[in-house]
Tab-separated table of C-alpha atoms in Angstrom:
chain	number	residue	atom	x	y	z
A	28	UNK	CA	0.000	0.000	0.000
A	29	UNK	CA	1.081	3.553	-0.645
A	30	UNK	CA	-0.496	6.161	1.564
A	31	UNK	CA	-0.797	8.510	-1.429
A	32	UNK	CA	-2.457	7.592	-4.762
A	33	UNK	CA	-0.208	10.019	-6.665
A	34	UNK	CA	2.836	8.048	-5.483
A	35	UNK	CA	1.264	4.868	-6.867
A	36	UNK	CA	0.588	6.598	-10.206
A	37	UNK	CA	4.219	7.734	-10.364
A	38	UNK	CA	5.428	4.210	-9.541
A	39	UNK	CA	3.280	2.763	-12.343
A	40	UNK	CA	4.620	5.270	-14.867
A	41	UNK	CA	8.238	4.772	-13.770
A	42	UNK	CA	7.933	0.996	-14.082
A	43	UNK	CA	7.083	1.389	-17.768
A	44	UNK	CA	10.619	2.614	-18.405
A	45	UNK	CA	13.067	-0.006	-19.704
A	46	UNK	CA	15.235	-1.629	-17.040
A	47	UNK	CA	13.193	-0.149	-14.185
A	48	UNK	CA	11.585	-2.697	-11.864
A	49	UNK	CA	9.523	-2.212	-8.718
A	50	UNK	CA	12.552	-1.528	-6.492
A	51	UNK	CA	14.201	0.996	-8.813
A	52	UNK	CA	10.849	2.722	-9.308
A	53	UNK	CA	10.441	3.054	-5.520
A	54	UNK	CA	13.933	4.467	-5.214
A	55	UNK	CA	13.333	7.004	-7.969
A	56	UNK	CA	9.904	7.957	-6.578
A	57	UNK	CA	11.407	8.672	-3.149
A	58	UNK	CA	14.154	10.638	-4.806
A	59	UNK	CA	11.520	12.753	-6.593
A	60	UNK	CA	9.670	13.248	-3.297
A	61	UNK	CA	12.836	14.327	-1.511
A	62	UNK	CA	14.247	16.551	-4.218
A	63	UNK	CA	13.531	20.203	-4.937
A	64	UNK	CA	10.389	20.952	-6.924
A	65	UNK	CA	12.597	22.602	-9.576
A	66	UNK	CA	14.548	19.360	-10.087
A	67	UNK	CA	11.347	17.384	-10.634
A	68	UNK	CA	10.063	20.056	-13.017
A	69	UNK	CA	13.275	20.073	-15.042
A	70	UNK	CA	13.065	16.281	-15.426
A	71	UNK	CA	9.399	16.414	-16.438
A	72	UNK	CA	10.066	19.213	-18.931
A	73	UNK	CA	13.029	17.410	-20.470
A	74	UNK	CA	10.825	14.356	-21.088
A	75	UNK	CA	8.106	16.305	-22.880
A	76	UNK	CA	10.493	18.667	-24.660
A	77	UNK	CA	12.353	15.845	-26.339
A	78	UNK	CA	9.036	14.668	-27.818
A	79	UNK	CA	8.258	18.161	-29.086
A	80	UNK	CA	11.640	19.047	-30.498
A	81	UNK	CA	13.191	15.896	-31.827
A	82	UNK	CA	12.359	14.696	-35.346
A	83	UNK	CA	14.209	12.633	-37.894
A	84	UNK	CA	16.839	14.303	-40.062
A	85	UNK	CA	15.363	14.386	-43.574
A	86	UNK	CA	18.554	13.025	-45.128
A	87	UNK	CA	20.232	10.632	-42.707
A	88	UNK	CA	17.161	9.759	-40.538
A	89	UNK	CA	19.092	10.290	-37.340
A	90	UNK	CA	17.412	12.202	-34.502
A	91	UNK	CA	17.555	15.938	-35.142
A	92	UNK	CA	15.992	19.141	-33.863
A	93	UNK	CA	16.077	20.859	-37.237
A	94	UNK	CA	15.361	19.750	-40.786
A	95	UNK	CA	18.877	18.321	-40.954
A	96	UNK	CA	20.820	16.886	-38.007
A	97	UNK	CA	23.685	18.802	-36.396
A	98	UNK	CA	26.377	16.820	-38.231
A	99	UNK	CA	25.494	18.443	-41.553
A	100	UNK	CA	26.448	21.881	-40.328
A	101	UNK	CA	29.805	20.707	-39.005
A	102	UNK	CA	32.770	21.399	-41.310
A	103	UNK	CA	34.752	18.833	-39.307
A	104	UNK	CA	32.764	15.922	-40.762
A	105	UNK	CA	34.009	14.076	-43.790
A	106	UNK	CA	31.106	13.913	-46.235
A	107	UNK	CA	32.826	11.224	-48.281
A	108	UNK	CA	32.424	8.446	-45.679
A	109	UNK	CA	28.999	7.130	-44.758
A	110	UNK	CA	28.313	4.858	-41.787
A	111	UNK	CA	25.094	2.852	-42.147
A	112	UNK	CA	23.476	1.965	-38.808
A	113	UNK	CA	20.169	0.298	-37.961
A	114	UNK	CA	18.791	2.688	-35.342
A	115	UNK	CA	19.470	6.245	-34.127
A	116	UNK	CA	20.714	4.742	-30.842
A	117	UNK	CA	23.601	3.113	-32.726
A	118	UNK	CA	25.369	6.352	-33.657
A	119	UNK	CA	26.308	7.646	-30.147
A	120	UNK	CA	28.471	4.578	-29.327
A	121	UNK	CA	30.332	5.085	-32.617
A	122	UNK	CA	30.715	8.825	-31.909
A	123	UNK	CA	32.178	8.041	-28.493
A	124	UNK	CA	35.025	6.067	-30.053
A	125	UNK	CA	36.215	9.298	-31.680
A	126	UNK	CA	37.513	7.314	-34.662
A	127	UNK	CA	34.733	8.124	-37.143
A	128	UNK	CA	34.453	11.571	-38.679
A	129	UNK	CA	32.040	10.880	-41.517
A	130	UNK	CA	28.243	11.045	-41.740
A	131	UNK	CA	25.559	8.513	-40.823
A	132	UNK	CA	22.647	6.898	-42.554
A	133	UNK	CA	20.040	5.367	-40.246
A	134	UNK	CA	18.047	2.515	-41.788
A	135	UNK	CA	15.310	2.562	-39.160
A	136	UNK	CA	15.563	-1.187	-38.512
A	137	UNK	CA	17.027	-4.362	-39.952
A	138	UNK	CA	15.719	-6.849	-42.498
A	139	UNK	CA	13.744	-9.576	-40.756
A	140	UNK	CA	11.583	-11.771	-42.980
A	141	UNK	CA	10.166	-13.498	-39.881
A	142	UNK	CA	8.849	-10.204	-38.480
A	143	UNK	CA	7.755	-9.093	-41.940
A	144	UNK	CA	10.343	-6.312	-42.213
A	145	UNK	CA	11.465	-6.058	-45.838
A	146	UNK	CA	13.678	-3.610	-47.767
A	147	UNK	CA	10.741	-1.222	-48.329
A	148	UNK	CA	10.343	-0.743	-44.569
A	149	UNK	CA	13.893	0.595	-44.255
A	150	UNK	CA	15.460	3.816	-45.587
A	151	UNK	CA	17.334	1.914	-48.301
A	152	UNK	CA	15.991	3.820	-51.323
A	153	UNK	CA	17.083	7.048	-49.618
A	154	UNK	CA	20.537	5.564	-48.992
A	155	UNK	CA	20.954	4.649	-52.661
A	156	UNK	CA	19.861	8.171	-53.640
A	157	UNK	CA	22.514	9.663	-51.314
A	158	UNK	CA	25.181	7.436	-52.803
A	159	UNK	CA	24.171	8.608	-56.272
A	160	UNK	CA	24.202	12.343	-55.516
A	161	UNK	CA	26.902	12.885	-52.894
A	162	UNK	CA	30.541	12.118	-53.478
A	163	UNK	CA	30.594	9.168	-51.112
A	164	UNK	CA	33.828	7.195	-51.365
A	165	UNK	CA	33.303	4.652	-48.603
A	166	UNK	CA	30.283	3.022	-46.980
A	167	UNK	CA	30.849	1.372	-43.601
A	168	UNK	CA	28.027	-1.059	-42.803
A	169	UNK	CA	27.621	-0.962	-39.019
A	170	UNK	CA	24.455	-3.018	-38.567
A	171	UNK	CA	24.357	-5.381	-35.594
A	172	UNK	CA	26.392	-8.555	-35.517
A	173	UNK	CA	23.290	-10.792	-35.242
A	174	UNK	CA	21.221	-12.619	-37.896
A	175	UNK	CA	19.117	-9.589	-38.881
A	176	UNK	CA	22.148	-7.310	-38.930
A	177	UNK	CA	24.169	-9.696	-41.106
A	178	UNK	CA	21.215	-10.247	-43.479
A	179	UNK	CA	20.835	-6.490	-43.852
A	180	UNK	CA	24.578	-6.095	-44.428
A	181	UNK	CA	24.596	-8.737	-47.193
A	182	UNK	CA	21.542	-7.188	-48.835
A	183	UNK	CA	23.122	-3.721	-48.829
A	184	UNK	CA	26.442	-5.111	-50.080
A	185	UNK	CA	24.699	-6.606	-53.142
A	186	UNK	CA	23.091	-3.225	-53.895
A	187	UNK	CA	26.148	-1.037	-53.279
A	188	UNK	CA	28.962	-3.162	-54.750
A	189	UNK	CA	27.998	-2.427	-58.426
A	190	UNK	CA	28.440	1.321	-57.747
A	191	UNK	CA	32.186	0.806	-57.304
A	192	UNK	CA	32.184	2.473	-53.885
A	193	UNK	CA	34.549	1.101	-51.207
A	194	UNK	CA	32.433	-1.075	-48.926
A	195	UNK	CA	33.456	-2.121	-45.393
A	196	UNK	CA	31.931	-3.861	-42.401
A	197	UNK	CA	32.816	-3.492	-38.696
A	198	UNK	CA	35.340	-6.163	-37.626
A	199	UNK	CA	34.221	-9.081	-35.450
A	200	UNK	CA	36.515	-10.574	-32.841
A	201	UNK	CA	37.490	-10.644	-29.185
A	202	UNK	CA	36.543	-7.563	-27.191
A	203	UNK	CA	39.624	-5.579	-26.145
A	204	UNK	CA	40.591	-6.673	-22.637
A	205	UNK	CA	38.456	-9.793	-23.078
A	206	UNK	CA	39.710	-13.209	-22.104
A	207	UNK	CA	39.797	-16.144	-24.486
A	208	UNK	CA	38.367	-18.445	-21.839
A	209	UNK	CA	35.108	-16.499	-21.706
A	210	UNK	CA	34.653	-15.834	-25.415
A	211	UNK	CA	31.803	-17.692	-27.119
A	212	UNK	CA	32.873	-20.069	-29.885
A	213	UNK	CA	31.315	-18.077	-32.739
A	214	UNK	CA	33.142	-14.883	-31.760
A	215	UNK	CA	36.369	-16.799	-31.228
A	216	UNK	CA	35.950	-18.554	-34.585
A	217	UNK	CA	35.424	-15.181	-36.267
A	218	UNK	CA	38.507	-13.812	-34.483
A	219	UNK	CA	40.597	-16.693	-35.833
A	220	UNK	CA	39.276	-16.276	-39.391
A	221	UNK	CA	39.937	-12.523	-39.338
A	222	UNK	CA	43.381	-12.868	-37.695
A	223	UNK	CA	45.827	-10.154	-38.698
A	224	UNK	CA	49.542	-10.411	-39.360
A	225	UNK	CA	51.926	-9.113	-36.734
B	13	UNK	CA	27.767	13.662	-29.368
B	14	UNK	CA	24.014	13.776	-29.594
B	15	UNK	CA	22.611	15.276	-32.735
B	16	UNK	CA	19.906	16.996	-30.678
B	17	UNK	CA	20.573	19.248	-27.631
B	18	UNK	CA	17.202	18.332	-26.089
B	19	UNK	CA	18.280	14.670	-25.984
B	20	UNK	CA	21.430	15.711	-24.105
B	21	UNK	CA	19.330	17.731	-21.634
B	22	UNK	CA	17.069	14.725	-21.060
B	23	UNK	CA	20.103	12.468	-20.546
B	24	UNK	CA	21.543	14.882	-17.972
B	25	UNK	CA	18.262	15.012	-16.059
B	26	UNK	CA	17.788	11.232	-16.166
B	27	UNK	CA	21.303	10.636	-14.850
B	28	UNK	CA	20.441	12.592	-11.711
B	29	UNK	CA	18.036	9.814	-10.721
B	30	UNK	CA	19.378	7.271	-8.231
B	31	UNK	CA	20.724	4.072	-9.793
B	32	UNK	CA	20.637	5.512	-13.305
B	33	UNK	CA	24.003	5.667	-15.064
B	34	UNK	CA	24.892	6.798	-18.559
B	35	UNK	CA	23.754	3.550	-20.208
B	36	UNK	CA	20.388	3.341	-18.445
B	37	UNK	CA	19.768	7.024	-19.174
B	38	UNK	CA	20.415	6.384	-22.890
B	39	UNK	CA	18.042	3.427	-22.858
B	40	UNK	CA	15.302	5.439	-21.156
B	41	UNK	CA	15.850	8.443	-23.447
B	42	UNK	CA	15.436	6.266	-26.541
B	43	UNK	CA	12.371	4.701	-24.982
B	44	UNK	CA	10.897	8.199	-24.493
B	45	UNK	CA	11.769	9.094	-28.095
B	46	UNK	CA	10.130	5.938	-29.420
B	47	UNK	CA	7.032	5.963	-27.245
B	48	UNK	CA	3.740	7.759	-27.774
B	49	UNK	CA	3.632	11.422	-26.811
B	50	UNK	CA	0.837	10.572	-24.329
B	51	UNK	CA	3.095	8.091	-22.498
B	52	UNK	CA	5.837	10.692	-22.101
B	53	UNK	CA	3.286	13.253	-20.931
B	54	UNK	CA	1.798	10.888	-18.350
B	55	UNK	CA	5.265	10.212	-16.926
B	56	UNK	CA	6.125	13.921	-16.809
B	57	UNK	CA	2.803	14.739	-15.159
B	58	UNK	CA	3.175	11.995	-12.554
B	59	UNK	CA	6.582	13.416	-11.573
B	60	UNK	CA	5.279	16.945	-11.043
B	61	UNK	CA	1.954	15.862	-9.547
B	62	UNK	CA	3.617	13.916	-6.770
B	63	UNK	CA	5.470	17.097	-5.768
B	64	UNK	CA	2.227	19.083	-5.750
B	65	UNK	CA	0.035	16.599	-3.954
B	66	UNK	CA	2.171	14.756	-1.475
B	67	UNK	CA	2.842	16.248	1.934
B	68	UNK	CA	3.650	14.773	5.312
B	69	UNK	CA	0.814	13.420	7.456
B	70	UNK	CA	0.509	15.852	10.370
B	71	UNK	CA	0.426	13.017	12.909
B	72	UNK	CA	2.580	10.144	11.693
B	73	UNK	CA	4.818	12.094	9.233
B	74	UNK	CA	4.350	9.495	6.546
B	75	UNK	CA	3.688	10.684	2.970
B	76	UNK	CA	0.060	11.724	2.552
B	77	UNK	CA	-2.121	13.598	0.092
B	78	UNK	CA	-4.424	14.977	2.770
B	79	UNK	CA	-3.890	16.419	6.238
B	80	UNK	CA	-3.730	12.862	7.582
B	81	UNK	CA	-2.434	9.832	5.676
B	82	UNK	CA	-4.787	7.201	4.250
B	83	UNK	CA	-4.206	4.757	7.120
B	84	UNK	CA	-6.109	6.971	9.559
B	85	UNK	CA	-9.333	6.594	7.637
B	86	UNK	CA	-9.057	2.823	7.482
B	87	UNK	CA	-11.134	0.946	10.077
B	88	UNK	CA	-8.989	-2.138	9.391
B	89	UNK	CA	-5.968	-0.613	11.148
B	90	UNK	CA	-5.281	-1.321	14.784
B	91	UNK	CA	-4.694	2.026	16.468
B	92	UNK	CA	-3.169	0.377	19.537
B	93	UNK	CA	0.049	-0.740	17.795
B	94	UNK	CA	2.568	1.778	16.526
B	95	UNK	CA	5.490	0.938	14.273
B	96	UNK	CA	8.312	3.498	14.450
B	97	UNK	CA	10.333	3.768	11.232
B	98	UNK	CA	13.126	6.117	10.168
B	99	UNK	CA	11.902	7.209	6.747
B	100	UNK	CA	8.636	7.150	4.751
B	101	UNK	CA	10.298	4.649	2.399
B	102	UNK	CA	10.483	2.127	5.250
B	103	UNK	CA	6.738	1.609	5.600
B	104	UNK	CA	5.961	0.046	2.162
B	105	UNK	CA	8.261	-2.980	2.753
B	106	UNK	CA	6.511	-3.595	6.076
B	107	UNK	CA	3.076	-3.214	4.447
B	108	UNK	CA	4.044	-5.746	1.788
B	109	UNK	CA	4.609	-8.420	4.450
B	110	UNK	CA	0.909	-8.185	5.313
B	111	UNK	CA	1.713	-9.007	8.950
B	112	UNK	CA	1.370	-5.524	10.429
B	113	UNK	CA	-2.045	-3.909	10.819
B	114	UNK	CA	-1.224	-1.014	13.133
B	115	UNK	CA	-0.168	2.569	12.438
B	116	UNK	CA	3.207	4.123	11.699
B	117	UNK	CA	5.293	6.892	13.111
B	118	UNK	CA	8.027	8.224	10.835
B	119	UNK	CA	10.985	9.776	12.641
B	120	UNK	CA	12.359	11.526	9.570
B	121	UNK	CA	15.864	10.154	10.094
B	122	UNK	CA	18.036	8.413	12.665
B	123	UNK	CA	20.248	9.745	15.455
B	124	UNK	CA	23.754	10.338	14.187
B	125	UNK	CA	26.027	12.419	16.409
B	126	UNK	CA	28.709	12.356	13.710
B	127	UNK	CA	26.389	13.986	11.168
B	128	UNK	CA	25.005	16.303	13.822
B	129	UNK	CA	21.549	14.727	13.867
B	130	UNK	CA	20.189	14.856	17.419
B	131	UNK	CA	16.813	14.026	18.987
B	132	UNK	CA	15.446	17.503	18.166
B	133	UNK	CA	15.923	16.864	14.446
B	134	UNK	CA	13.600	13.843	14.559
B	135	UNK	CA	9.840	13.633	15.239
B	136	UNK	CA	10.426	12.231	18.731
B	137	UNK	CA	8.491	14.874	20.709
B	138	UNK	CA	5.501	14.184	18.447
B	139	UNK	CA	5.880	10.432	19.045
B	140	UNK	CA	5.847	10.920	22.826
B	141	UNK	CA	2.747	13.127	22.472
B	142	UNK	CA	0.987	10.376	20.480
B	143	UNK	CA	1.882	7.804	23.110
B	144	UNK	CA	0.404	10.080	25.771
B	145	UNK	CA	-2.892	10.777	24.005
B	146	UNK	CA	-3.734	7.641	22.014
B	147	UNK	CA	-4.339	4.263	23.588
B	148	UNK	CA	-1.132	2.742	22.237
B	149	UNK	CA	-0.407	-0.661	23.759
B	150	UNK	CA	2.676	-1.654	21.798
B	151	UNK	CA	5.481	0.237	20.074
B	152	UNK	CA	7.534	-1.718	17.511
B	153	UNK	CA	10.848	-0.004	16.847
B	154	UNK	CA	11.677	-0.728	13.204
B	155	UNK	CA	14.681	1.506	12.659
B	156	UNK	CA	17.507	0.104	10.544
B	157	UNK	CA	19.798	-2.603	11.842
B	158	UNK	CA	22.923	-0.390	11.521
B	159	UNK	CA	24.740	1.826	14.039
B	160	UNK	CA	22.427	4.835	13.621
B	161	UNK	CA	19.309	2.636	13.723
B	162	UNK	CA	20.429	0.819	16.877
B	163	UNK	CA	21.403	4.106	18.577
B	164	UNK	CA	17.979	5.523	17.774
B	165	UNK	CA	16.283	2.362	19.031
B	166	UNK	CA	18.164	2.498	22.377
B	167	UNK	CA	17.385	6.193	22.768
B	168	UNK	CA	13.661	5.629	22.120
B	169	UNK	CA	13.622	2.610	24.432
B	170	UNK	CA	14.933	4.742	27.316
B	171	UNK	CA	12.177	7.310	26.707
B	172	UNK	CA	9.288	4.889	26.196
B	173	UNK	CA	10.038	2.192	28.804
B	174	UNK	CA	8.922	4.376	31.803
B	175	UNK	CA	5.462	4.723	30.171
B	176	UNK	CA	4.803	1.018	30.767
B	177	UNK	CA	3.966	0.417	27.087
B	178	UNK	CA	5.017	-2.910	25.533
B	179	UNK	CA	8.177	-2.217	23.544
B	180	UNK	CA	9.530	-4.479	20.792
B	181	UNK	CA	12.256	-4.418	18.147
B	182	UNK	CA	12.381	-6.251	14.798
B	183	UNK	CA	14.231	-9.566	15.130
B	184	UNK	CA	17.737	-9.953	13.720
B	185	UNK	CA	18.925	-13.246	12.257
B	186	UNK	CA	19.438	-15.263	9.128
B	187	UNK	CA	17.354	-14.198	6.132
B	188	UNK	CA	14.714	-16.831	5.312
B	189	UNK	CA	16.164	-19.088	2.624
B	190	UNK	CA	19.645	-17.836	3.486
B	191	UNK	CA	22.577	-20.182	3.934
B	192	UNK	CA	24.731	-20.276	7.045
B	193	UNK	CA	27.884	-20.429	4.969
B	194	UNK	CA	27.237	-16.992	3.481
B	195	UNK	CA	25.983	-15.200	6.604
B	196	UNK	CA	28.271	-12.538	8.078
B	197	UNK	CA	29.492	-13.259	11.597
B	198	UNK	CA	27.562	-10.424	13.259
B	199	UNK	CA	24.232	-11.595	11.801
B	200	UNK	CA	25.037	-15.211	12.646
B	201	UNK	CA	26.058	-14.239	16.195
B	202	UNK	CA	22.761	-12.365	16.580
B	203	UNK	CA	20.871	-15.387	15.237
B	204	UNK	CA	22.529	-17.636	17.845
B	205	UNK	CA	21.796	-15.193	20.686
B	206	UNK	CA	18.147	-14.877	19.656
B	207	UNK	CA	17.689	-18.629	19.029
B	208	UNK	CA	14.172	-19.828	19.699
B	209	UNK	CA	12.986	-23.093	21.242
B	210	UNK	CA	11.534	-25.720	18.956
């Protein structure tokens, strides 16, 4: 029992969030109750504001606040390299590595015949248009390393290869700092196949 | 980098929440971005509403939406047993056990000379007033089982014992389902001291 219905409503809403169970929701609810009203308001505003402001970039389909995403305005980005990712959430991890200075193209999903997701459901036509217009010299396919991601990568490779553009895929192998003993056999097998000369 | 500043603002606000790190904040932010506007609005409203509606019950200092908390209106609660807890967050776990049908008294903290928290900083005067007026027959001291909680329990015991009211403390011992091998020595020692006859 909660002595206040509004606490129960908050708990219910918090538990909808991914990764938040009953205990975490309680902890967050008590934090809200104990924090300044301004803190709670800022959080609430940030949640609604993101829904109001954020749209998809009309060219790369990444999240953006304007017609085009912020990358387009940056002179530091190399417009000749395109990184193809499945979802908008896949670009921040790549950005954090600091090793990619090109532009993105977000597919909006991955091919999955079982779930009925075909090429027409993804931003593939738009990708091909970009490759035709812009002076793209390399396409890095950074879809996930699972069945859907690999299927999508093969499909895109078949489409892009005839254009004569350099086509690459993220390497598979042991995670840096990872131990052989704990690696699954598929990853380890891939690491052996893709071994590099020293 | 985030292509949209409002996503970064949301991430910053989410990371203020307890138990939410950078990864969880990202996950929740993408969930907000992908969910219906109504879902985001309900969450935002619940956060602000709880700040507007919830106050402290004027008698037991638990969270309440009215002058008194919901327990007072319930005829099912036994007004002769009082459970003394440190914080409002301590009553829901006790309620979930379903074994306590009395009322609560929230101290609003625990005695901690090191942090400068003395008896005047807690709702102890109000507790003594309640014990004088209401027909309380038993006081269960349910402060935490740590140094501050035990100090508070001893302090309260000295105050309440002269009133001739039955005074109890939550039992210490092995958690149900717990294994002896993994119990810390203090808990195990307490479990031996408080052994019960079979």
